[in-house]
XYZ file of C-alpha atoms in Angstrom:
484
model
C -19.650 32.436 -19.537
C -18.706 31.957 -15.871
C -14.931 31.872 -16.135
C -14.595 31.715 -12.336
C -15.750 28.078 -12.506
C -13.019 27.154 -15.001
C -9.365 26.383 -14.456
C -6.604 28.392 -16.123
C -6.030 25.529 -18.586
C -9.729 25.366 -19.480
C -9.933 29.133 -20.084
C -6.895 29.011 -22.388
C -8.428 26.109 -24.324
C -11.657 28.078 -24.858
C -9.711 31.129 -26.100
C -7.575 29.083 -28.477
C -10.615 27.201 -29.833
C -12.425 30.479 -30.560
C -15.228 29.734 -28.074
C -14.379 33.006 -26.355
C -11.816 35.778 -26.737
C -9.127 37.307 -24.558
C -10.898 40.635 -24.084
C -14.037 38.903 -22.771
C -11.965 36.984 -20.221
C -10.159 40.140 -19.136
C -13.411 42.111 -18.811
C -15.024 39.262 -16.858
C -12.320 39.161 -14.172
C -12.043 42.951 -14.076
C -15.783 43.084 -13.446
C -15.517 40.557 -10.627
C -12.707 42.554 -9.016
C -14.830 45.723 -9.156
C -17.841 43.864 -7.737
C -16.289 41.688 -5.029
C -12.829 42.856 -4.023
C -14.232 45.365 -1.550
C -15.446 42.332 0.467
C -11.992 40.727 0.836
C -9.504 43.498 -0.112
C -7.126 41.216 -1.963
C -5.738 43.778 -4.442
C -3.352 46.653 -3.677
C -3.283 47.773 -7.319
C -5.468 46.856 -10.320
C -3.996 47.155 -13.806
C -6.885 48.409 -15.938
C -4.869 48.529 -19.167
C -5.446 45.649 -21.581
C -3.241 45.117 -24.605
C -4.246 42.879 -27.522
C -1.502 40.454 -28.496
C -1.112 37.241 -30.471
C -2.123 33.873 -28.977
C 0.506 31.875 -27.116
C 0.590 29.474 -24.155
C -1.070 31.824 -21.647
C -3.311 33.489 -24.261
C -3.222 36.782 -22.319
C -5.297 35.247 -19.510
C -5.090 37.580 -16.486
C -2.956 36.454 -13.541
C -2.692 38.198 -10.165
C 0.826 39.000 -8.961
C 1.937 39.115 -5.338
C 3.115 42.634 -4.479
C 6.705 41.433 -4.097
C 7.506 40.685 -7.763
C 9.033 43.677 -9.517
C 7.097 44.690 -12.624
C 8.285 47.523 -14.809
C 6.413 50.791 -14.125
C 3.837 49.001 -11.916
C 3.734 49.727 -8.154
C 5.642 47.048 -6.241
C 5.300 47.897 -2.576
C 5.818 44.614 -0.649
C 2.718 45.961 1.161
C 4.941 48.389 3.053
C 5.061 52.101 3.695
C 8.774 51.926 2.925
C 8.107 51.078 -0.761
C 4.647 52.602 -1.087
C 5.651 54.772 -4.069
C 8.155 52.395 -5.671
C 7.676 51.632 -9.392
C 10.555 49.427 -10.600
C 12.257 50.200 -13.916
C 12.659 46.430 -14.494
C 10.823 43.089 -14.357
C 11.591 40.078 -12.182
C 12.940 37.173 -14.236
C 9.837 35.028 -13.676
C 7.669 37.928 -14.844
C 9.787 38.180 -18.008
C 9.318 34.452 -18.669
C 5.559 34.632 -18.193
C 5.338 37.764 -20.330
C 7.076 35.910 -23.163
C 4.162 33.452 -23.077
C 1.618 36.308 -23.056
C 0.683 36.484 -19.416
C -1.471 39.484 -18.588
C -0.837 40.896 -15.105
C -4.210 42.038 -13.804
C -2.899 43.586 -10.605
C -0.800 43.412 -7.465
C -2.292 41.458 -4.575
C -1.847 42.144 -0.892
C 0.552 40.347 1.445
C 2.078 40.599 4.895
C 4.658 43.388 4.858
C 7.866 42.128 3.210
C 6.339 38.612 3.368
C 6.539 38.473 7.181
C 3.414 37.105 8.796
C 0.759 34.378 8.788
C -2.411 36.419 8.322
C -1.933 39.208 5.723
C -2.966 41.519 8.572
C 0.593 42.824 8.988
C 0.309 44.592 5.621
C 0.822 48.337 5.936
C -1.652 48.949 3.098
C -4.612 46.619 3.537
C -6.132 43.783 5.561
C -7.194 40.927 3.293
C -10.052 38.616 4.347
C -10.844 34.983 3.600
C -13.651 34.499 1.038
C -14.794 31.342 2.894
C -15.407 33.488 5.971
C -14.774 37.212 5.877
C -14.289 37.202 9.640
C -11.224 34.974 9.157
C -7.619 35.201 8.002
C -6.704 34.311 4.403
C -3.291 33.151 5.661
C 0.004 34.803 4.961
C 2.147 36.084 3.666
C 0.532 35.371 0.269
C -2.998 35.894 1.560
C -3.977 38.277 -1.234
C -2.908 35.753 -3.882
C -4.876 32.905 -2.269
C -7.982 35.003 -1.582
C -8.088 36.371 -5.144
C -8.014 32.889 -6.699
C -10.445 31.424 -4.141
C -12.961 34.224 -4.766
C -12.678 33.927 -8.547
C -11.018 37.332 -8.969
C -8.218 35.722 -11.006
C -7.792 32.200 -12.409
C -4.253 31.987 -10.976
C -1.807 34.038 -8.925
C 1.902 34.308 -8.267
C 3.270 34.107 -4.757
C 6.478 33.422 -2.881
C 7.177 30.914 -0.162
C 9.847 31.155 2.531
C 8.564 29.007 5.384
C 4.811 28.796 4.756
C 3.865 31.876 2.753
C 1.947 30.060 0.008
C 1.048 26.719 1.559
C -0.800 28.063 4.559
C -2.869 30.658 2.588
C -3.619 28.051 -0.082
C -4.882 25.667 2.588
C -7.106 28.064 4.512
C -8.509 29.637 1.307
C -8.902 26.379 -0.589
C -6.669 26.632 -3.678
C -3.882 24.452 -5.091
C -0.368 25.495 -4.237
C 2.845 24.206 -5.828
C 6.423 25.007 -4.878
C 9.351 23.427 -6.747
C 12.785 22.651 -5.369
C 14.681 25.714 -4.199
C 16.525 27.215 -7.167
C 14.161 25.999 -9.893
C 12.615 29.479 -10.189
C 14.768 32.570 -10.241
C 14.553 35.016 -7.320
C 16.015 37.836 -9.430
C 14.146 41.104 -8.709
C 11.747 39.436 -6.314
C 12.076 41.576 -3.192
C 14.131 39.449 -0.821
C 13.087 38.269 2.621
C 15.349 35.287 3.443
C 17.528 34.462 0.461
C 18.307 30.814 1.297
C 14.578 30.039 1.603
C 12.614 32.334 -0.756
C 10.982 30.488 -3.666
C 8.610 32.082 -6.217
C 5.588 30.013 -7.085
C 1.905 29.812 -7.893
C -1.635 29.406 -6.595
C -4.113 27.818 -8.987
C -7.358 25.872 -9.111
C -5.866 22.599 -10.369
C -2.629 20.617 -10.462
C -2.474 20.912 -14.271
C -2.598 24.709 -13.992
C 0.325 24.594 -11.562
C 2.309 22.422 -13.979
C 1.599 24.801 -16.874
C 3.023 27.781 -14.993
C 5.923 25.755 -13.568
C 7.087 24.701 -17.020
C 7.136 28.331 -18.134
C 8.752 29.777 -15.018
C 11.551 27.307 -14.291
C 14.766 28.028 -16.164
C 18.396 28.749 -15.371
C 18.970 32.451 -14.706
C 22.590 33.519 -15.142
C 21.822 36.728 -13.230
C 20.877 34.856 -10.040
C 23.488 32.750 -8.262
C 21.092 30.265 -6.612
C 19.349 29.456 -9.904
C 19.711 25.808 -10.974
C 21.113 24.835 -14.351
C 18.815 23.465 -17.036
C 15.046 23.396 -17.466
C 12.447 20.891 -16.289
C 10.037 19.935 -19.094
C 6.803 18.220 -18.068
C 6.111 14.875 -19.757
C 2.427 15.005 -20.849
C 2.132 11.260 -20.182
C 1.947 11.933 -16.434
C -1.653 13.137 -16.884
C -2.664 9.652 -18.092
C -1.861 7.928 -14.774
C -5.043 6.610 -13.117
C -3.928 5.088 -9.796
C -1.188 5.161 -7.153
C -0.224 1.465 -7.182
C 3.376 2.494 -7.895
C 3.597 4.952 -4.974
C 4.869 4.531 -1.407
C 3.366 7.173 0.870
C 4.908 8.042 4.203
C 2.759 9.444 7.024
C 5.067 10.941 9.718
C 3.659 10.324 13.192
C 5.075 13.648 14.497
C 2.397 15.573 12.610
C -0.587 13.666 14.000
C 0.080 14.212 17.689
C -0.913 17.070 20.013
C -1.849 20.455 18.538
C -3.799 19.087 15.563
C -7.501 20.003 15.546
C -9.729 16.929 15.613
C -11.680 18.035 12.534
C -8.499 18.584 10.531
C -7.150 15.203 11.679
C -10.329 13.463 10.525
C -10.210 15.072 7.062
C -6.500 14.304 6.563
C -6.944 10.701 7.692
C -9.777 10.373 5.155
C -7.461 11.815 2.459
C -4.808 9.233 3.318
C -7.479 6.530 3.112
C -8.416 7.881 -0.356
C -4.798 7.438 -1.435
C -4.850 3.910 -0.030
C -8.016 3.182 -2.028
C -6.075 4.276 -5.114
C -3.630 1.457 -4.278
C -0.901 3.560 -2.663
C 1.201 1.739 -0.088
C 1.093 3.624 3.240
C 4.153 3.377 5.499
C 5.175 5.013 8.791
C 8.716 6.220 9.394
C 10.267 8.825 11.689
C 11.555 12.380 11.247
C 13.370 12.932 14.558
C 15.103 16.218 13.717
C 12.045 18.098 12.478
C 11.036 18.940 16.055
C 13.882 21.485 15.939
C 12.672 23.058 12.679
C 10.828 26.058 14.152
C 13.747 27.022 16.402
C 16.144 26.622 13.477
C 13.947 28.643 11.124
C 13.480 31.514 13.572
C 17.243 31.903 13.847
C 18.220 31.562 10.178
C 15.292 33.502 8.672
C 15.552 36.679 10.830
C 19.311 36.753 10.270
C 18.771 36.872 6.515
C 15.913 39.372 6.918
C 18.115 41.791 8.862
C 20.754 41.600 6.123
C 18.354 41.921 3.168
C 16.414 44.859 4.613
C 19.464 46.765 5.809
C 19.570 48.646 2.489
C 16.047 50.041 2.935
C 16.337 53.431 4.626
C 13.473 55.384 2.948
C 15.952 57.919 1.554
C 16.307 56.061 -1.756
C 12.548 55.675 -2.119
C 11.604 59.366 -2.041
C 10.145 59.673 1.437
C 11.680 60.837 4.706
C 10.534 61.080 8.307
C 9.423 64.531 9.480
C 11.171 64.007 12.800
C 14.155 66.294 13.482
C 17.594 64.681 13.404
C 21.127 65.729 14.279
C 23.074 63.071 12.351
C 22.757 60.750 9.363
C 22.423 57.775 11.716
C 19.509 59.444 13.467
C 17.857 60.141 10.094
C 18.173 56.450 9.157
C 16.758 55.392 12.523
C 13.771 57.721 12.170
C 13.084 56.571 8.624
C 13.318 52.859 9.395
C 11.272 53.162 12.577
C 8.430 54.821 10.675
C 8.863 52.855 7.456
C 8.635 49.359 8.972
C 5.725 47.874 10.928
C 6.039 45.847 14.127
C 6.538 42.347 12.686
C 9.332 43.492 10.375
C 11.021 45.391 13.211
C 10.742 42.320 15.440
C 12.521 40.109 12.907
C 15.193 42.666 12.055
C 16.039 43.045 15.754
C 16.091 39.281 16.308
C 18.234 38.739 13.204
C 20.701 41.448 14.170
C 21.007 39.835 17.593
C 21.814 36.321 16.349
C 24.383 37.735 13.917
C 26.066 39.980 16.487
C 29.556 39.408 17.863
C 29.526 36.767 20.583
C 26.217 35.242 19.452
C 26.896 34.244 15.827
C 28.448 30.880 16.741
C 26.052 30.275 19.632
C 22.951 30.719 17.481
C 23.425 31.090 13.727
C 26.194 28.516 13.276
C 24.371 25.932 15.389
C 21.109 26.531 13.532
C 22.885 26.008 10.202
C 24.221 22.662 11.487
C 20.750 21.570 12.620
C 19.409 22.495 9.187
C 21.904 20.030 7.701
C 20.593 17.316 10.039
C 17.012 18.066 8.948
C 18.080 17.738 5.299
C 19.671 14.369 6.104
C 16.447 13.252 7.832
C 14.491 13.816 4.633
C 17.130 12.158 2.448
C 16.901 8.987 4.548
C 13.115 9.096 4.385
C 13.050 9.277 0.605
C 15.150 6.137 0.379
C 12.023 4.320 1.603
C 9.122 6.307 0.119
C 8.100 8.408 -2.881
C 6.032 11.061 -1.162
C 5.383 12.299 2.367
C 1.937 13.576 3.373
C 0.662 15.515 6.383
C -1.662 18.474 7.105
C -0.737 21.939 5.852
C -1.989 23.648 9.001
C -2.963 22.270 12.426
C -6.252 24.191 12.219
C -8.632 25.767 9.737
C -8.518 29.549 9.266
C -8.793 31.313 12.598
C -10.588 34.588 13.231
C -8.801 37.700 12.046
C -7.320 39.069 15.271
C -7.368 35.835 17.276
C -3.578 35.446 17.537
C -2.457 38.991 16.801
C -1.374 39.675 20.372
C 0.754 36.531 20.622
C 3.541 36.311 17.980
C 4.832 33.012 19.400
C 1.430 31.357 18.974
C 1.385 32.666 15.390
C 4.843 31.232 14.701
C 3.869 27.813 16.084
C 0.945 27.632 13.634
C 3.538 27.140 10.888
C 5.183 24.064 12.429
C 3.867 21.813 9.641
C 5.313 23.813 6.764
C 8.774 24.873 7.894
C 10.749 21.560 7.909
C 10.681 20.866 4.175
C 11.404 24.523 3.396
C 14.641 24.216 5.336
C 15.421 21.104 3.249
C 14.698 22.866 -0.112
C 12.139 20.215 -1.149
C 9.297 20.466 -3.683
C 5.786 20.595 -2.170
C 2.227 20.702 -3.384
C -0.995 21.149 -1.417
C -4.265 19.742 -2.697
C -7.856 19.908 -1.373
C -8.802 17.302 1.234
C -12.284 18.707 2.055
C -13.775 20.833 4.855
C -13.651 20.759 8.659
C -15.555 22.747 11.264
C -13.712 25.420 13.199
C -13.189 24.628 16.871
C -14.383 28.046 18.018
C -17.939 28.930 18.968
C -18.940 29.712 15.372
C -18.397 26.104 14.226
C -17.982 27.164 10.564
C -17.029 24.754 7.776
C -13.701 25.790 6.242
C -11.180 24.270 3.795
C -8.547 21.716 4.808
C -5.645 20.973 2.470
C -3.216 18.049 2.257
C 0.553 18.463 1.909
C 2.514 16.261 -0.464
C 6.308 16.440 -0.393
C 8.842 14.606 -2.562
C 12.619 14.549 -2.788
C 14.590 17.335 -4.456
C 14.182 17.671 -8.225
C 11.275 15.176 -8.446
C 8.625 17.739 -9.390
C 7.088 15.626 -12.161
C 6.488 12.663 -9.856
C 4.897 14.987 -7.299
C 2.603 16.550 -9.911
C 1.655 13.108 -11.207
C 0.683 11.834 -7.736
C -1.249 15.017 -6.901
C -3.118 14.888 -10.212
C -4.275 11.303 -9.583
C -5.522 12.276 -6.121
C -7.244 15.418 -7.463
C -9.025 13.498 -10.235
C -10.227 10.828 -7.800
C -11.648 13.276 -5.253
C -12.765 16.355 -7.255
C -12.526 18.403 -4.045
C -11.606 21.638 -5.848
C -15.098 22.147 -7.275
C -16.889 23.967 -4.344
C -16.984 27.767 -4.437
C -17.340 30.213 -1.500
C -20.824 31.583 -0.916
C -21.411 35.259 -1.593
C -19.078 35.372 -4.595
C -21.400 33.877 -7.214
C -22.119 35.752 -10.446
């Protein structure tokens, strides 16, 4: 049985009906990892142990885990040299919740170091490639998660999102991404990047798969002070909805102006027309403050990075620099200089600068105020619409080293994903179809559509996305070269 062609939900149904068994599913995906992962290098660590357990919601179906979620006695490196030998003595809360429903972690997938980057090429351990074009980026920072699901090396994967870390990889690799409101999923023992933005979530083949994992993962965590009270239970009736006649869709004009590739624009406009054909009402409003989102993000995020990574000195993780030193400070400097790669150093330095005496009010305080204005922008918008749609990325996946020498160009590629992250909103990205790259290779690559709703309206968002997915069936194609 070709399990790569099935969704997570479909595989679980076949296990529970007796049509197949858990060991066969595990062996199938383990075999695909052994056969194909050398082509895309999505895994940092493969867990070859399989334990037989009783059936439950996840039926022991293997799920790939981004190398930032702590798992007891399993390497959790954040794709860094600093944590290369780190095996946590504990599980992240979301891992505990999934384990209670019999998740089977098949391995740790690659990422940009400490979740900082847009390509997965800033990993200190590996360079992951896009299964739709192995000369191209899989996105970042959750590129390993997206590539593994897209190539059929796992039916689903866990990731984290700070500004774009799941949405952009999901789009360029062609898998469904879902991120709930900030605080729905606990961040406890997920290695921190920027605490006011980090959100654990999933990459799957279908919207229903995303909902299945969301219902398991979201829960109040008393150990984590940004965790929201209560639990969101999905109403199964949302899967019966057939059209969008009850939905007002907003298309912000800011995201269809300069910088958007013509092929991507054409595909997204067709996706909006598909929603209109499903009887959605399309409206145009304005988001005036979102033009400041990138500047705001690249002040707030590095500030939190510099604080969160200040505790990592390499001394507590069993490795030290061989360079001579004459003081403890010099030892720390040597360790951190060798233990972190360039992108992490860049953000630590920038964050330390904006938090320094004399600059805190000039930069950090002002950025926090602008963030509040961006939040207010979205609140006003959702008084007039149910969902906002725009492209995930202004282009399809670019070639691997195309933007590596220009960090600013790399940062600007995330302009479409950052605003709603600053506003703590729930997002989902769904397949819109394929567009040709605007380089000389002219390759057809995935394009994904963003859908955003107001805070704590995850069920409505899933319902809308499911209607669109069922009408278009765009998730069915599979990358060439990864067939059984």
